[in-house]
XYZ file of C-alpha atoms in Angstrom:
364
model
C 220.564 33.185 55.223
C 220.194 35.034 51.168
C 218.631 38.120 51.770
C 217.661 40.782 49.117
C 220.628 43.240 50.902
C 222.605 40.100 50.950
C 222.965 39.986 47.494
C 222.282 44.021 46.091
C 225.863 43.982 48.357
C 227.524 41.617 46.822
C 226.369 43.194 43.062
C 226.745 46.738 44.203
C 230.267 45.302 45.191
C 230.973 44.301 40.988
C 231.550 47.293 39.551
C 234.202 48.775 42.641
C 236.072 45.863 40.947
C 236.256 46.000 37.482
C 236.569 49.860 37.485
C 240.016 49.901 39.646
C 241.483 46.426 37.963
C 240.131 47.550 34.537
C 242.844 50.946 35.743
C 245.399 49.221 36.330
C 245.275 47.276 33.391
C 245.531 50.648 31.064
C 248.385 51.800 33.968
C 250.823 49.015 32.560
C 250.471 47.196 35.855
C 248.076 43.915 35.367
C 247.920 42.709 31.617
C 244.134 41.752 30.422
C 241.160 42.190 32.451
C 237.745 41.561 31.548
C 234.489 43.516 33.218
C 231.348 41.797 33.890
C 229.588 45.717 33.683
C 225.709 44.866 33.132
C 225.597 41.307 33.738
C 225.368 41.585 37.067
C 222.332 40.804 37.918
C 222.769 36.971 35.566
C 225.704 36.170 37.898
C 224.724 36.817 41.441
C 221.211 34.785 40.804
C 222.535 31.921 39.920
C 225.514 32.121 42.088
C 222.816 32.597 44.747
C 220.872 29.564 43.006
C 222.705 27.640 43.699
C 224.630 24.478 46.014
C 227.698 26.294 47.051
C 228.992 23.090 46.777
C 227.579 22.425 43.695
C 231.167 22.653 40.557
C 231.488 25.660 38.322
C 232.965 25.470 34.706
C 232.862 29.333 34.011
C 233.881 30.737 30.745
C 235.311 34.704 31.805
C 232.747 37.113 33.801
C 232.113 35.401 36.301
C 233.871 36.581 39.382
C 231.929 37.054 40.855
C 230.804 33.454 42.025
C 233.823 32.664 43.336
C 233.042 35.857 44.742
C 229.850 34.523 46.007
C 231.574 31.941 47.874
C 234.223 33.547 50.092
C 237.139 33.899 47.210
C 238.653 36.890 48.620
C 239.722 39.847 47.539
C 243.052 39.390 48.405
C 242.969 36.066 46.364
C 241.672 38.005 43.271
C 244.478 40.491 42.909
C 246.672 36.998 43.601
C 245.271 35.769 40.118
C 245.602 39.217 38.544
C 248.759 39.941 39.734
C 250.247 36.140 39.217
C 252.213 36.831 43.175
C 253.500 33.700 44.900
C 249.755 34.519 46.805
C 248.578 32.757 43.159
C 246.758 29.722 43.972
C 245.111 29.385 41.527
C 246.925 29.072 38.184
C 250.568 29.863 40.128
C 251.405 32.478 37.604
C 251.177 30.924 34.648
C 247.844 32.211 33.400
C 245.912 35.153 32.085
C 244.467 37.195 35.052
C 241.033 36.437 35.580
C 241.490 33.017 34.945
C 239.991 31.707 37.866
C 240.134 28.348 39.641
C 239.733 26.923 43.017
C 239.196 23.837 43.779
C 238.031 24.658 48.252
C 235.301 26.771 46.315
C 234.422 24.012 43.410
C 235.434 26.189 40.655
C 236.914 24.257 37.765
C 239.584 26.943 36.781
C 238.459 28.739 32.997
C 240.419 27.585 30.058
C 241.153 31.361 27.142
C 239.951 28.695 24.414
C 236.591 29.524 23.768
C 233.209 26.646 24.934
C 235.742 23.551 25.534
C 234.018 24.301 29.625
C 230.818 22.807 27.692
C 231.111 19.174 27.221
C 233.741 19.085 30.200
C 231.021 20.443 32.576
C 228.636 17.095 30.409
C 231.056 14.243 31.790
C 231.864 16.534 35.548
C 228.205 16.152 35.647
C 228.191 12.642 34.837
C 231.198 11.986 37.264
C 228.709 13.463 40.254
C 226.433 10.888 38.913
C 228.682 8.112 39.542
C 229.903 9.576 42.990
C 227.389 8.201 45.515
C 228.452 10.910 48.263
C 227.164 13.111 45.699
C 224.573 11.228 43.489
C 220.672 13.900 42.699
C 222.557 16.250 45.360
C 225.021 18.425 43.249
C 224.703 19.042 39.467
C 227.621 20.984 36.972
C 227.118 24.293 36.176
C 228.741 25.431 32.964
C 228.696 29.529 32.372
C 229.216 30.910 28.453
C 227.995 32.942 26.456
C 225.309 33.165 23.092
C 228.635 33.625 20.851
C 230.590 30.207 22.800
C 227.029 28.466 21.653
C 227.886 29.293 17.911
C 230.706 26.518 18.885
C 230.489 23.193 18.077
C 231.471 22.476 22.286
C 228.029 23.650 23.233
C 226.057 20.865 21.002
C 228.688 18.044 21.873
C 227.848 19.200 25.466
C 224.607 19.607 25.358
C 224.003 15.729 23.361
C 226.239 14.164 25.716
C 224.104 16.160 29.012
C 221.065 14.878 27.129
C 221.576 11.355 26.313
C 223.895 10.049 28.881
C 222.761 11.195 30.602
C 223.864 13.400 33.194
C 222.490 16.927 35.572
C 223.793 19.873 33.813
C 223.301 22.878 34.052
C 223.362 25.258 31.137
C 223.415 28.488 31.639
C 223.857 31.238 28.744
C 224.518 34.417 28.961
C 223.056 36.218 26.425
C 224.586 39.739 26.410
C 224.144 40.947 22.895
C 228.085 40.386 21.264
C 230.350 37.645 20.820
C 233.455 40.259 20.562
C 232.056 42.534 18.315
C 229.858 39.961 16.069
C 226.108 41.083 17.327
C 224.003 37.976 18.406
C 221.648 38.883 14.999
C 224.538 37.858 12.892
C 225.668 34.664 15.107
C 222.537 33.093 14.394
C 218.301 33.537 12.185
C 216.658 31.922 15.309
C 215.082 32.607 18.553
C 217.837 33.373 20.487
C 220.061 29.823 22.644
C 217.163 28.940 23.945
C 215.239 27.702 20.675
C 217.748 24.790 20.647
C 217.069 23.292 24.353
C 213.465 22.049 23.131
C 215.918 19.790 19.851
C 217.760 17.958 22.316
C 215.104 17.207 24.742
C 216.057 19.908 27.807
C 214.114 21.229 29.866
C 214.910 25.038 29.036
C 213.362 28.670 30.671
C 215.139 32.000 29.120
C 214.257 34.777 31.983
C 215.664 38.220 31.972
C 218.887 38.341 33.174
C 218.869 41.494 34.406
C 216.547 41.355 37.397
C 218.392 39.157 40.245
C 215.453 37.660 41.097
C 214.065 36.211 38.529
C 217.007 34.930 37.836
C 217.023 33.815 41.214
C 214.638 31.460 40.473
C 214.770 30.816 37.487
C 218.267 28.790 37.696
C 216.787 27.622 41.465
C 214.056 25.540 39.735
C 216.584 24.018 36.915
C 218.449 23.347 39.235
C 215.745 21.201 41.286
C 215.265 20.030 37.855
C 218.645 19.288 36.916
C 218.414 16.598 39.555
C 215.287 15.472 39.538
C 215.819 14.098 36.499
C 218.955 13.912 36.311
C 219.773 14.928 32.808
C 221.215 18.438 31.657
C 218.104 21.328 32.097
C 218.858 24.632 30.167
C 218.772 28.797 30.920
C 219.086 31.450 28.894
C 219.432 35.239 30.727
C 219.101 38.191 28.504
C 221.150 40.358 28.911
C 223.288 43.624 27.777
C 227.362 43.501 27.796
C 227.528 47.702 28.589
C 231.325 46.858 29.520
C 233.558 46.442 26.208
C 234.644 43.229 25.532
C 237.371 43.223 27.718
C 240.647 45.340 27.901
C 241.963 44.871 24.283
C 238.214 46.327 22.835
C 236.664 49.396 21.407
C 232.891 47.972 21.622
C 232.594 51.919 20.011
C 234.320 50.266 17.242
C 231.439 48.352 16.458
C 227.698 49.979 18.654
C 226.850 52.867 18.850
C 228.268 54.760 22.205
C 224.063 56.059 22.967
C 223.089 53.435 22.371
C 225.334 51.456 25.664
C 224.527 55.059 27.646
C 220.695 54.238 26.933
C 221.119 50.076 27.844
C 223.073 51.938 31.352
C 220.169 54.347 32.308
C 217.323 52.230 30.986
C 217.920 48.874 31.423
C 220.462 49.099 34.833
C 220.349 45.692 36.864
C 221.147 47.348 40.087
C 219.688 50.877 39.794
C 216.046 48.020 38.469
C 217.353 46.525 41.637
C 217.650 49.408 43.873
C 214.151 49.841 43.821
C 212.575 47.387 44.924
C 214.907 47.302 47.888
C 213.712 51.721 48.258
C 210.155 50.419 47.898
C 210.571 48.488 50.983
C 213.023 50.586 53.152
C 215.209 47.709 52.895
C 218.429 49.656 52.099
C 219.016 53.943 52.072
C 221.067 56.056 50.852
C 223.285 56.486 54.015
C 224.051 53.040 53.535
C 225.039 52.304 49.928
C 227.651 55.391 50.370
C 229.238 53.540 53.309
C 229.067 50.101 51.744
C 230.698 51.755 48.993
C 233.649 53.540 51.334
C 234.153 49.864 52.745
C 234.592 47.441 50.116
C 237.066 50.145 48.278
C 238.424 51.167 51.110
C 239.506 46.809 51.215
C 239.581 46.031 47.711
C 242.162 49.245 47.425
C 244.074 47.422 50.716
C 244.264 44.455 48.909
C 245.707 46.169 45.787
C 248.096 47.576 47.519
C 249.233 44.627 48.642
C 248.838 41.659 46.024
C 251.049 44.196 43.849
C 253.397 44.800 45.888
C 254.623 41.062 45.635
C 257.280 38.880 44.604
C 256.152 35.941 41.942
C 256.477 32.419 42.709
C 260.004 30.666 42.034
C 261.746 30.391 38.782
C 261.795 26.416 39.137
C 257.494 26.360 39.559
C 257.422 27.249 35.970
C 258.281 23.542 35.372
C 255.679 22.352 37.341
C 252.318 20.459 36.393
C 252.436 21.442 33.298
C 252.010 17.546 32.772
C 250.087 14.632 34.642
C 252.917 11.847 35.758
C 256.548 10.989 34.892
C 258.416 13.991 34.002
C 258.272 14.426 30.005
C 262.347 14.580 28.651
C 261.224 17.988 27.071
C 260.323 19.825 30.703
C 263.349 18.352 32.103
C 265.945 19.936 29.369
C 264.392 23.366 29.288
C 264.889 23.587 33.307
C 268.676 22.892 32.499
C 268.399 24.890 29.420
C 267.483 27.656 31.870
C 269.784 26.611 34.551
C 273.112 27.285 32.091
C 271.182 30.980 31.333
C 271.006 32.012 34.835
C 274.558 30.723 35.881
C 275.624 32.369 32.872
C 273.392 36.259 32.747
C 271.827 35.815 36.132
C 274.629 37.610 37.678
C 276.121 40.033 35.804
C 273.066 41.200 33.787
C 271.462 44.274 34.801
C 268.144 42.743 32.602
C 268.127 39.699 34.155
C 269.307 40.599 37.344
C 266.527 43.255 37.516
C 264.055 41.057 36.219
C 265.027 38.289 38.821
C 264.604 40.245 41.876
C 260.991 39.826 41.442
C 260.855 36.033 41.702
C 260.318 34.609 45.149
C 264.328 33.036 45.646
C 265.360 35.708 42.648
C 266.236 31.904 40.538
C 269.288 30.376 42.981
C 266.518 27.350 43.638
C 268.313 27.101 39.767
C 271.394 28.752 39.681
C 272.904 27.504 42.197
């Protein structure tokens, strides 16, 4: 049952995970990270409104959607560390580039906005499947900055004219990295573009988890009923830095961020709602946070000690179909280098210990 308590618990665990992995990146243990600070209500509210087998095409901050669907802490750590349990990208991608066939979550691409027209295509494929037609939609997440890419317009046009049941969820968090929304467009946000494509459009308070849930649930219903695109714009605010590669105080006042944290915090807002109905307490919050921290730390300690996939894995799944000549050539070149240096040169010996099999599958 999708109870308010469950939604609050899911929102509450996000800052715990984000704070840990953000600090882990600062310690040099992972290469990159992005938080969802300030956008918890948009993510959990929308995830709760979707069916678990709806297809998700994500941008960067939708780890919460995977967690809602049952993705585990161990799986998060495996992808972020790129260890041999990483089934998302087998250690071949940056941290937070999740993907899960079991959870209908398409692997995240670093390239901005490519998932938007892809989602329209996925949704069209659903209409061609008799078992899923009218049952499932493709939900695509993106920021207002991605909506400035041509891919946004291509996806909207395809979903509205072919048509296909594509649910466009725009997270308008105020900034495209360092560019404020006021410098990205002169129109009234992203929602104003929907009617131009003839799609149903709604703008919702992205910091109100119940409002987001209601809006996305209705948007999904229209998607399936009419079999065409629907646009939801969730108005929120990114209180964290864009990523670990960013210092947001270089382009916005620190006080502005602190004010938003205090005045319009989505977690604090929902907590007041639960408190007013006697559905939550300080003791329950402390106990829950303590349990989540222990579970996450356990997964972290386990994940950071694991070896990576075998060295030979880097050549697999690069292309579909028959393996091309250049991959074969590169494999043979690495084999020769491993035979020459793998056992005798200390830097290589130390590095190979981080991989399962220590490269022996190629050097022997």
